[in-house]
Amino acid sequence: MPKKRISTFESHIHVYRAMERMTQQELADKVGVSRQTIIQLERNRYNPSLLIAYDIASVFEVPIEQLFTFTSLV
């Protein structure tokens, strides 16, 4: 039986948001999502769609890879 893959996902949105002195609500408004979505992303409880990840990266003018870290453990 193949081993089950365990993956971890970590968001760095809060770091970029703090550097820009931006509130969660301001980021949510720019991206077009709710403040609750931003909260869940920052707490690593929600994996964003590629479109949301792209929109957030565009707000901060950084590559998606700088905002999100994905690690796969076997």
GROMACS .gro file of N, CA and C in nm:
model
  222
    1MET      N    1   0.084  -0.118   0.000
    1MET     CA    2   0.000   0.000   0.000
    1MET      C    3   0.089   0.125   0.000
    2PRO      N    4   0.063   0.221  -0.091
    2PRO     CA    5   0.146   0.341  -0.096
    2PRO      C    6   0.128   0.427   0.029
    3LYS      N    7   0.238   0.494   0.065
    3LYS     CA    8   0.233   0.583   0.180
    3LYS      C    9   0.150   0.707   0.148
    4LYS      N   10   0.078   0.752   0.249
    4LYS     CA   11  -0.002   0.873   0.233
    4LYS      C   12   0.090   0.994   0.242
    5ARG      N   13   0.073   1.086   0.150
    5ARG     CA   14   0.151   1.210   0.151
    5ARG      C   15   0.093   1.308   0.249
    6ILE      N   16   0.180   1.371   0.323
    6ILE     CA   17   0.140   1.476   0.415
    6ILE      C   18   0.198   1.606   0.361
    7SER      N   19   0.114   1.704   0.344
    7SER     CA   20   0.158   1.831   0.290
    7SER      C   21   0.131   1.943   0.389
    8THR      N   22   0.221   2.038   0.393
    8THR     CA   23   0.199   2.156   0.476
    8THR      C   24   0.199   2.278   0.388
    9PHE      N   25   0.124   2.375   0.431
    9PHE     CA   26   0.105   2.498   0.355
    9PHE      C   27   0.120   2.613   0.452
   10GLU      N   28   0.205   2.709   0.418
   10GLU     CA   29   0.227   2.822   0.508
   10GLU      C   30   0.215   2.953   0.431
   11SER      N   31   0.140   3.044   0.488
   11SER     CA   32   0.118   3.175   0.428
   11SER      C   33   0.205   3.280   0.496
   12HIS      N   34   0.259   3.373   0.416
   12HIS     CA   35   0.339   3.483   0.468
   12HIS      C   36   0.271   3.617   0.441
   13ILE      N   37   0.141   3.613   0.417
   13ILE     CA   38   0.066   3.733   0.385
   13ILE      C   39   0.078   3.837   0.495
   14HIS      N   40   0.069   3.792   0.620
   14HIS     CA   41   0.074   3.886   0.733
   14HIS      C   42   0.203   3.967   0.736
   15VAL      N   43   0.312   3.907   0.692
   15VAL     CA   44   0.441   3.978   0.690
   15VAL      C   45   0.437   4.092   0.588
   16TYR      N   46   0.391   4.062   0.468
   16TYR     CA   47   0.385   4.165   0.364
   16TYR      C   48   0.281   4.271   0.397
   17ARG      N   49   0.171   4.228   0.458
   17ARG     CA   50   0.068   4.323   0.496
   17ARG      C   51   0.120   4.419   0.602
   18ALA      N   52   0.197   4.368   0.698
   18ALA     CA   53   0.255   4.452   0.802
   18ALA      C   54   0.357   4.550   0.744
   19MET      N   55   0.437   4.503   0.649
   19MET     CA   56   0.538   4.591   0.588
   19MET      C   57   0.471   4.707   0.514
   20GLU      N   58   0.354   4.683   0.458
   20GLU     CA   59   0.280   4.787   0.386
   20GLU      C   60   0.186   4.865   0.477
   21ARG      N   61   0.182   4.827   0.605
   21ARG     CA   62   0.091   4.889   0.703
   21ARG      C   63  -0.054   4.886   0.652
   22MET      N   64  -0.092   4.769   0.607
   22MET     CA   65  -0.224   4.748   0.549
   22MET      C   66  -0.308   4.663   0.643
   23THR      N   67  -0.432   4.699   0.660
   23THR     CA   68  -0.521   4.617   0.744
   23THR      C   69  -0.571   4.497   0.664
   24GLN      N   70  -0.625   4.401   0.736
   24GLN     CA   71  -0.683   4.285   0.670
   24GLN      C   72  -0.799   4.328   0.581
   25GLN      N   73  -0.877   4.424   0.627
   25GLN     CA   74  -0.991   4.471   0.549
   25GLN      C   75  -0.945   4.540   0.422
   26GLU      N   76  -0.839   4.621   0.430
   26GLU     CA   77  -0.788   4.689   0.311
   26GLU      C   78  -0.740   4.588   0.207
   27LEU      N   79  -0.670   4.484   0.252
   27LEU     CA   80  -0.625   4.381   0.159
   27LEU      C   81  -0.744   4.307   0.099
   28ALA      N   82  -0.839   4.274   0.183
   28ALA     CA   83  -0.959   4.204   0.135
   28ALA      C   84  -1.031   4.286   0.029
   29ASP      N   85  -1.042   4.416   0.050
   29ASP     CA   86  -1.109   4.503  -0.047
   29ASP      C   87  -1.033   4.507  -0.179
   30LYS      N   88  -0.901   4.511  -0.174
   30LYS     CA   89  -0.820   4.516  -0.297
   30LYS      C   90  -0.829   4.386  -0.376
   31VAL      N   91  -0.841   4.275  -0.303
   31VAL     CA   92  -0.844   4.144  -0.368
   31VAL      C   93  -0.986   4.103  -0.408
   32GLY      N   94  -1.086   4.160  -0.338
   32GLY     CA   95  -1.224   4.126  -0.368
   32GLY      C   96  -1.273   4.004  -0.293
   33VAL      N   97  -1.220   3.984  -0.173
   33VAL     CA   98  -1.265   3.874  -0.087
   33VAL      C   99  -1.307   3.933   0.048
   34SER      N  100  -1.358   3.849   0.135
   34SER     CA  101  -1.398   3.897   0.268
   34SER      C  102  -1.277   3.904   0.360
   35ARG      N  103  -1.292   3.982   0.466
   35ARG     CA  104  -1.187   3.991   0.567
   35ARG      C  105  -1.165   3.855   0.631
   36GLN      N  106  -1.271   3.778   0.646
   36GLN     CA  107  -1.261   3.644   0.704
   36GLN      C  108  -1.171   3.554   0.620
   37THR      N  109  -1.176   3.570   0.488
   37THR     CA  110  -1.090   3.491   0.400
   37THR      C  111  -0.943   3.524   0.427
   38ILE      N  112  -0.912   3.652   0.441
   38ILE     CA  113  -0.774   3.693   0.470
   38ILE      C  114  -0.730   3.637   0.604
   39ILE      N  115  -0.818   3.642   0.704
   39ILE     CA  116  -0.786   3.588   0.836
   39ILE      C  117  -0.754   3.439   0.825
   40GLN      N  118  -0.838   3.365   0.754
   40GLN     CA  119  -0.817   3.221   0.739
   40GLN      C  120  -0.688   3.190   0.663
   41LEU      N  121  -0.656   3.270   0.563
   41LEU     CA  122  -0.532   3.252   0.489
   41LEU      C  123  -0.412   3.276   0.580
   42GLU      N  124  -0.416   3.381   0.658
   42GLU     CA  125  -0.304   3.415   0.746
   42GLU      C  126  -0.285   3.311   0.856
   43ARG      N  127  -0.391   3.245   0.895
   43ARG     CA  128  -0.383   3.141   0.999
   43ARG      C  129  -0.357   3.001   0.940
   44ASN      N  130  -0.335   2.995   0.809
   44ASN     CA  131  -0.307   2.870   0.738
   44ASN      C  132  -0.421   2.769   0.751
   45ARG      N  133  -0.543   2.820   0.756
   45ARG     CA  134  -0.661   2.733   0.766
   45ARG      C  135  -0.736   2.723   0.635
   46TYR      N  136  -0.690   2.794   0.535
   46TYR     CA  137  -0.758   2.797   0.406
   46TYR      C  138  -0.654   2.803   0.296
   47ASN      N  139  -0.663   2.714   0.201
   47ASN     CA  140  -0.574   2.716   0.085
   47ASN      C  141  -0.641   2.796  -0.026
   48PRO      N  142  -0.577   2.903  -0.071
   48PRO     CA  143  -0.642   2.987  -0.171
   48PRO      C  144  -0.643   2.923  -0.309
   49SER      N  145  -0.738   2.965  -0.389
   49SER     CA  146  -0.735   2.926  -0.529
   49SER      C  147  -0.617   2.996  -0.594
   50LEU      N  148  -0.578   2.949  -0.708
   50LEU     CA  149  -0.467   3.011  -0.779
   50LEU      C  150  -0.497   3.156  -0.812
   51LEU      N  151  -0.622   3.186  -0.843
   51LEU     CA  152  -0.660   3.324  -0.877
   51LEU      C  153  -0.648   3.417  -0.757
   52ILE      N  154  -0.691   3.372  -0.640
   52ILE     CA  155  -0.678   3.455  -0.520
   52ILE      C  156  -0.531   3.474  -0.485
   53ALA      N  157  -0.453   3.366  -0.492
   53ALA     CA  158  -0.310   3.377  -0.464
   53ALA      C  159  -0.244   3.476  -0.559
   54TYR      N  160  -0.280   3.470  -0.686
   54TYR     CA  161  -0.225   3.562  -0.785
   54TYR      C  162  -0.264   3.707  -0.754
   55ASP      N  163  -0.389   3.728  -0.719
   55ASP     CA  164  -0.437   3.863  -0.688
   55ASP      C  165  -0.366   3.921  -0.566
   56ILE      N  166  -0.346   3.839  -0.463
   56ILE     CA  167  -0.275   3.887  -0.344
   56ILE      C  168  -0.130   3.918  -0.378
   57ALA      N  169  -0.066   3.831  -0.454
   57ALA     CA  170   0.073   3.855  -0.494
   57ALA      C  171   0.084   3.983  -0.577
   58SER      N  172  -0.015   4.009  -0.659
   58SER     CA  173  -0.016   4.131  -0.742
   58SER      C  174  -0.027   4.256  -0.656
   59VAL      N  175  -0.104   4.250  -0.549
   59VAL     CA  176  -0.118   4.365  -0.459
   59VAL      C  177   0.018   4.402  -0.401
   60PHE      N  178   0.095   4.301  -0.361
   60PHE     CA  179   0.225   4.325  -0.299
   60PHE      C  180   0.340   4.329  -0.399
   61GLU      N  181   0.309   4.303  -0.525
   61GLU     CA  182   0.407   4.303  -0.634
   61GLU      C  183   0.523   4.208  -0.606
   62VAL      N  184   0.487   4.084  -0.566
   62VAL     CA  185   0.586   3.979  -0.541
   62VAL      C  186   0.537   3.851  -0.608
   63PRO      N  187   0.627   3.756  -0.633
   63PRO     CA  188   0.584   3.627  -0.688
   63PRO      C  189   0.502   3.549  -0.585
   64ILE      N  190   0.413   3.466  -0.631
   64ILE     CA  191   0.329   3.385  -0.544
   64ILE      C  192   0.416   3.303  -0.448
   65GLU      N  193   0.530   3.255  -0.496
   65GLU     CA  194   0.618   3.170  -0.415
   65GLU      C  195   0.670   3.241  -0.291
   66GLN      N  196   0.672   3.374  -0.292
   66GLN     CA  197   0.717   3.447  -0.173
   66GLN      C  198   0.606   3.459  -0.069
   67LEU      N  199   0.483   3.450  -0.111
   67LEU     CA  200   0.370   3.460  -0.018
   67LEU      C  201   0.330   3.327   0.043
   68PHE      N  202   0.354   3.220  -0.027
   68PHE     CA  203   0.309   3.089   0.017
   68PHE      C  204   0.421   2.987   0.006
   69THR      N  205   0.436   2.905   0.110
   69THR     CA  206   0.534   2.798   0.111
   69THR      C  207   0.459   2.666   0.118
   70PHE      N  208   0.491   2.576   0.029
   70PHE     CA  209   0.427   2.446   0.025
   70PHE      C  210   0.534   2.339   0.043
   71THR      N  211   0.515   2.251   0.142
   71THR     CA  212   0.611   2.145   0.168
   71THR      C  213   0.537   2.012   0.167
   72SER      N  214   0.592   1.917   0.095
   72SER     CA  215   0.532   1.784   0.090
   72SER      C  216   0.622   1.688   0.167
   73LEU      N  217   0.564   1.622   0.266
   73LEU     CA  218   0.638   1.525   0.348
   73LEU      C  219   0.587   1.386   0.315
   74VAL      N  220   0.675   1.292   0.308
   74VAL     CA  221   0.632   1.154   0.278
   74VAL      C  222   0.632   1.072   0.404
   0.00000   0.00000   0.00000
